[in-house]
Amino acid sequence: DAGVIQSPRHEVTEMGQEVTLRCKPISGHNSLFWYRQTMMRGLELLIYFNNNVPIDDSGMPEDRFSAKMPNASFSTLKIQPSEPRDSAVYFCASSSPPFANEAFFGQGTRLTVV
Amino acid sequence: AQSVTQPDIHITVSEGASLELRCNYSYGATPYLFWYVQSPGQGLQLLLKYFSGDTLVQGIKGFEAEFKRSQSSFNLRKPSVHWSDAAEYFCAVGGGATNKLIFGTGTLLAVQP
């Protein structure tokens, strides 16, 4: 398996623009996680899905952030409108039972909002 | 509340020296514990995990960790560090009815020649 695939790897956008990050989980995994990593806050769990259903989105910072998982092989994290403080590395991870906490991470998307 | 504490932000060791990275957790039930490693510009790679059974677990790249329930700790060790071990190391806790994985703030390891 190719692992968790994220795109793009790097994104530079202007403040106010919409940004969409994409993730393809490992085939057969039924849990998907979105994390944000910054120097100040470390690794933060934004949202996670089980069987395509959002289970916990308490980490989503504000309404500008939204995430979807239309099917088992694809998820998006959207920021609209983007702000400079959203600059971070965004990771997607997936896992499967019985070891549902053993998450496999993608390479991340480095987002820079100028 | 679930939490993970990695008290050492930055550690420098000499190549060939032993290493111990500290991790303390707070969790209401029996935890699942993990150590991940992140090289610059890369995602996180799982080093080892503890779910149950033997409290000393072996991982990849010669790492091991010991679960000590009485101390709420899960420290990572390696007897002889290699220059390629320079990276950031994250301890994480999860388990129970939720799939949430909570990470510590990480320890950045530098290796001196």
PDB file of N, CA and C in Angstrom, chain B residues 58-97:
ATOM      1  N   GLN B  58       9.496  -3.606  22.546  1.00  0.00           N
ATOM      2  CA  GLN B  58      10.571  -3.343  21.598  1.00  0.00           C
ATOM      3  C   GLN B  58       9.992  -2.709  20.349  1.00  0.00           C
ATOM      4  N   GLY B  59      10.755  -1.817  19.764  1.00  0.00           N
ATOM      5  CA  GLY B  59      10.302  -1.163  18.557  1.00  0.00           C
ATOM      6  C   GLY B  59      11.325  -1.255  17.448  1.00  0.00           C
ATOM      7  N   ILE B  60      11.109  -0.419  16.458  1.00  0.00           N
ATOM      8  CA  ILE B  60      12.032  -0.401  15.330  1.00  0.00           C
ATOM      9  C   ILE B  60      13.258   0.436  15.669  1.00  0.00           C
ATOM     10  N   LYS B  61      14.292   0.281  14.888  1.00  0.00           N
ATOM     11  CA  LYS B  61      15.518   1.073  15.001  1.00  0.00           C
ATOM     12  C   LYS B  61      16.216   0.914  16.346  1.00  0.00           C
ATOM     13  N   GLY B  62      15.974  -0.196  17.040  1.00  0.00           N
ATOM     14  CA  GLY B  62      16.668  -0.460  18.294  1.00  0.00           C
ATOM     15  C   GLY B  62      16.092   0.237  19.513  1.00  0.00           C
ATOM     16  N   PHE B  63      14.928   0.852  19.390  1.00  0.00           N
ATOM     17  CA  PHE B  63      14.296   1.532  20.509  1.00  0.00           C
ATOM     18  C   PHE B  63      13.455   0.565  21.339  1.00  0.00           C
ATOM     19  N   GLU B  64      13.323   0.890  22.614  1.00  0.00           N
ATOM     20  CA  GLU B  64      12.430   0.173  23.506  1.00  0.00           C
ATOM     21  C   GLU B  64      11.794   1.188  24.454  1.00  0.00           C
ATOM     22  N   ALA B  65      10.694   0.773  25.060  1.00  0.00           N
ATOM     23  CA  ALA B  65      10.028   1.635  26.032  1.00  0.00           C
ATOM     24  C   ALA B  65       9.434   0.769  27.116  1.00  0.00           C
ATOM     25  N   GLU B  66       9.331   1.327  28.307  1.00  0.00           N
ATOM     26  CA  GLU B  66       8.798   0.582  29.439  1.00  0.00           C
ATOM     27  C   GLU B  66       7.599   1.303  30.021  1.00  0.00           C
ATOM     28  N   PHE B  67       6.514   0.591  30.125  1.00  0.00           N
ATOM     29  CA  PHE B  67       5.282   1.108  30.724  1.00  0.00           C
ATOM     30  C   PHE B  67       5.348   0.882  32.233  1.00  0.00           C
ATOM     31  N   LYS B  68       5.224   1.970  32.985  1.00  0.00           N
ATOM     32  CA  LYS B  68       5.198   1.879  34.444  1.00  0.00           C
ATOM     33  C   LYS B  68       3.913   2.526  34.918  1.00  0.00           C
ATOM     34  N   ARG B  69       2.951   1.678  35.235  1.00  0.00           N
ATOM     35  CA  ARG B  69       1.633   2.183  35.635  1.00  0.00           C
ATOM     36  C   ARG B  69       1.725   3.029  36.898  1.00  0.00           C
ATOM     37  N   SER B  70       2.538   2.601  37.853  1.00  0.00           N
ATOM     38  CA  SER B  70       2.615   3.303  39.144  1.00  0.00           C
ATOM     39  C   SER B  70       3.156   4.725  38.984  1.00  0.00           C
ATOM     40  N   GLN B  71       3.944   4.923  37.949  1.00  0.00           N
ATOM     41  CA  GLN B  71       4.515   6.245  37.700  1.00  0.00           C
ATOM     42  C   GLN B  71       3.838   6.968  36.545  1.00  0.00           C
ATOM     43  N   SER B  72       2.846   6.330  35.940  1.00  0.00           N
ATOM     44  CA  SER B  72       2.177   6.910  34.758  1.00  0.00           C
ATOM     45  C   SER B  72       3.212   7.352  33.730  1.00  0.00           C
ATOM     46  N   SER B  73       4.153   6.464  33.477  1.00  0.00           N
ATOM     47  CA  SER B  73       5.235   6.829  32.560  1.00  0.00           C
ATOM     48  C   SER B  73       5.392   5.793  31.462  1.00  0.00           C
ATOM     49  N   PHE B  74       5.983   6.249  30.384  1.00  0.00           N
ATOM     50  CA  PHE B  74       6.255   5.380  29.232  1.00  0.00           C
ATOM     51  C   PHE B  74       7.495   5.946  28.562  1.00  0.00           C
ATOM     52  N   ASN B  75       8.646   5.753  29.197  1.00  0.00           N
ATOM     53  CA  ASN B  75       9.894   6.347  28.733  1.00  0.00           C
ATOM     54  C   ASN B  75      10.516   5.540  27.604  1.00  0.00           C
ATOM     55  N   LEU B  76      11.077   6.255  26.664  1.00  0.00           N
ATOM     56  CA  LEU B  76      11.712   5.653  25.492  1.00  0.00           C
ATOM     57  C   LEU B  76      13.210   5.561  25.720  1.00  0.00           C
ATOM     58  N   ARG B  77      13.804   4.435  25.344  1.00  0.00           N
ATOM     59  CA  ARG B  77      15.236   4.246  25.573  1.00  0.00           C
ATOM     60  C   ARG B  77      15.903   3.649  24.337  1.00  0.00           C
ATOM     61  N   LYS B  78      17.195   3.953  24.247  1.00  0.00           N
ATOM     62  CA  LYS B  78      18.029   3.311  23.241  1.00  0.00           C
ATOM     63  C   LYS B  78      19.430   3.222  23.822  1.00  0.00           C
ATOM     64  N   PRO B  79      20.064   2.046  23.788  1.00  0.00           N
ATOM     65  CA  PRO B  79      21.359   1.881  24.450  1.00  0.00           C
ATOM     66  C   PRO B  79      22.510   2.631  23.776  1.00  0.00           C
ATOM     67  N   SER B  80      22.433   2.815  22.456  1.00  0.00           N
ATOM     68  CA  SER B  80      23.529   3.469  21.748  1.00  0.00           C
ATOM     69  C   SER B  80      22.939   4.271  20.583  1.00  0.00           C
ATOM     70  N   VAL B  81      23.051   5.569  20.685  1.00  0.00           N
ATOM     71  CA  VAL B  81      22.407   6.454  19.709  1.00  0.00           C
ATOM     72  C   VAL B  81      23.278   6.608  18.468  1.00  0.00           C
ATOM     73  N   HIS B  82      22.637   6.647  17.330  1.00  0.00           N
ATOM     74  CA  HIS B  82      23.308   6.861  16.038  1.00  0.00           C
ATOM     75  C   HIS B  82      22.956   8.255  15.543  1.00  0.00           C
ATOM     76  N   TRP B  83      23.834   8.818  14.707  1.00  0.00           N
ATOM     77  CA  TRP B  83      23.593  10.183  14.214  1.00  0.00           C
ATOM     78  C   TRP B  83      22.248  10.276  13.496  1.00  0.00           C
ATOM     79  N   SER B  84      21.830   9.173  12.872  1.00  0.00           N
ATOM     80  CA  SER B  84      20.569   9.195  12.123  1.00  0.00           C
ATOM     81  C   SER B  84      19.339   9.231  13.037  1.00  0.00           C
ATOM     82  N   ASP B  85      19.543   9.095  14.337  1.00  0.00           N
ATOM     83  CA  ASP B  85      18.415   9.169  15.281  1.00  0.00           C
ATOM     84  C   ASP B  85      18.011  10.608  15.580  1.00  0.00           C
ATOM     85  N   ALA B  86      18.780  11.576  15.117  1.00  0.00           N
ATOM     86  CA  ALA B  86      18.423  12.974  15.337  1.00  0.00           C
ATOM     87  C   ALA B  86      17.089  13.258  14.665  1.00  0.00           C
ATOM     88  N   ALA B  87      16.116  13.678  15.471  1.00  0.00           N
ATOM     89  CA  ALA B  87      14.742  13.867  14.995  1.00  0.00           C
ATOM     90  C   ALA B  87      13.924  14.392  16.165  1.00  0.00           C
ATOM     91  N   GLU B  88      12.629  14.535  15.937  1.00  0.00           N
ATOM     92  CA  GLU B  88      11.738  14.891  17.023  1.00  0.00           C
ATOM     93  C   GLU B  88      10.909  13.667  17.389  1.00  0.00           C
ATOM     94  N   TYR B  89      10.746  13.453  18.679  1.00  0.00           N
ATOM     95  CA  TYR B  89      10.070  12.266  19.182  1.00  0.00           C
ATOM     96  C   TYR B  89       8.812  12.673  19.950  1.00  0.00           C
ATOM     97  N   PHE B  90       7.738  11.990  19.616  1.00  0.00           N
ATOM     98  CA  PHE B  90       6.446  12.293  20.223  1.00  0.00           C
ATOM     99  C   PHE B  90       5.897  11.068  20.947  1.00  0.00           C
ATOM    100  N   CYS B  91       5.456  11.296  22.159  1.00  0.00           N
ATOM    101  CA  CYS B  91       4.730  10.282  22.916  1.00  0.00           C
ATOM    102  C   CYS B  91       3.237  10.561  22.742  1.00  0.00           C
ATOM    103  N   ALA B  92       2.417   9.519  22.696  1.00  0.00           N
ATOM    104  CA  ALA B  92       0.987   9.701  22.492  1.00  0.00           C
ATOM    105  C   ALA B  92       0.219   8.679  23.322  1.00  0.00           C
ATOM    106  N   VAL B  93      -0.990   9.055  23.687  1.00  0.00           N
ATOM    107  CA  VAL B  93      -1.865   8.170  24.462  1.00  0.00           C
ATOM    108  C   VAL B  93      -3.235   8.106  23.823  1.00  0.00           C
ATOM    109  N   GLY B  94      -3.838   6.951  23.865  1.00  0.00           N
ATOM    110  CA  GLY B  94      -5.185   6.772  23.340  1.00  0.00           C
ATOM    111  C   GLY B  94      -5.801   5.559  23.978  1.00  0.00           C
ATOM    112  N   GLY B  95      -7.011   5.205  23.495  1.00  0.00           N
ATOM    113  CA  GLY B  95      -7.616   3.989  23.996  1.00  0.00           C
ATOM    114  C   GLY B  95      -9.066   4.173  24.358  1.00  0.00           C
ATOM    115  N   GLY B  96      -9.675   3.099  24.864  1.00  0.00           N
ATOM    116  CA  GLY B  96     -11.059   3.152  25.274  1.00  0.00           C
ATOM    117  C   GLY B  96     -12.002   3.207  24.100  1.00  0.00           C
ATOM    118  N   ALA B  97     -13.145   3.847  24.322  1.00  0.00           N
ATOM    119  CA  ALA B  97     -14.187   3.880  23.306  1.00  0.00           C
ATOM    120  C   ALA B  97     -13.893   4.874  22.197  1.00  0.00           C
TER     121      ALA B  97
END
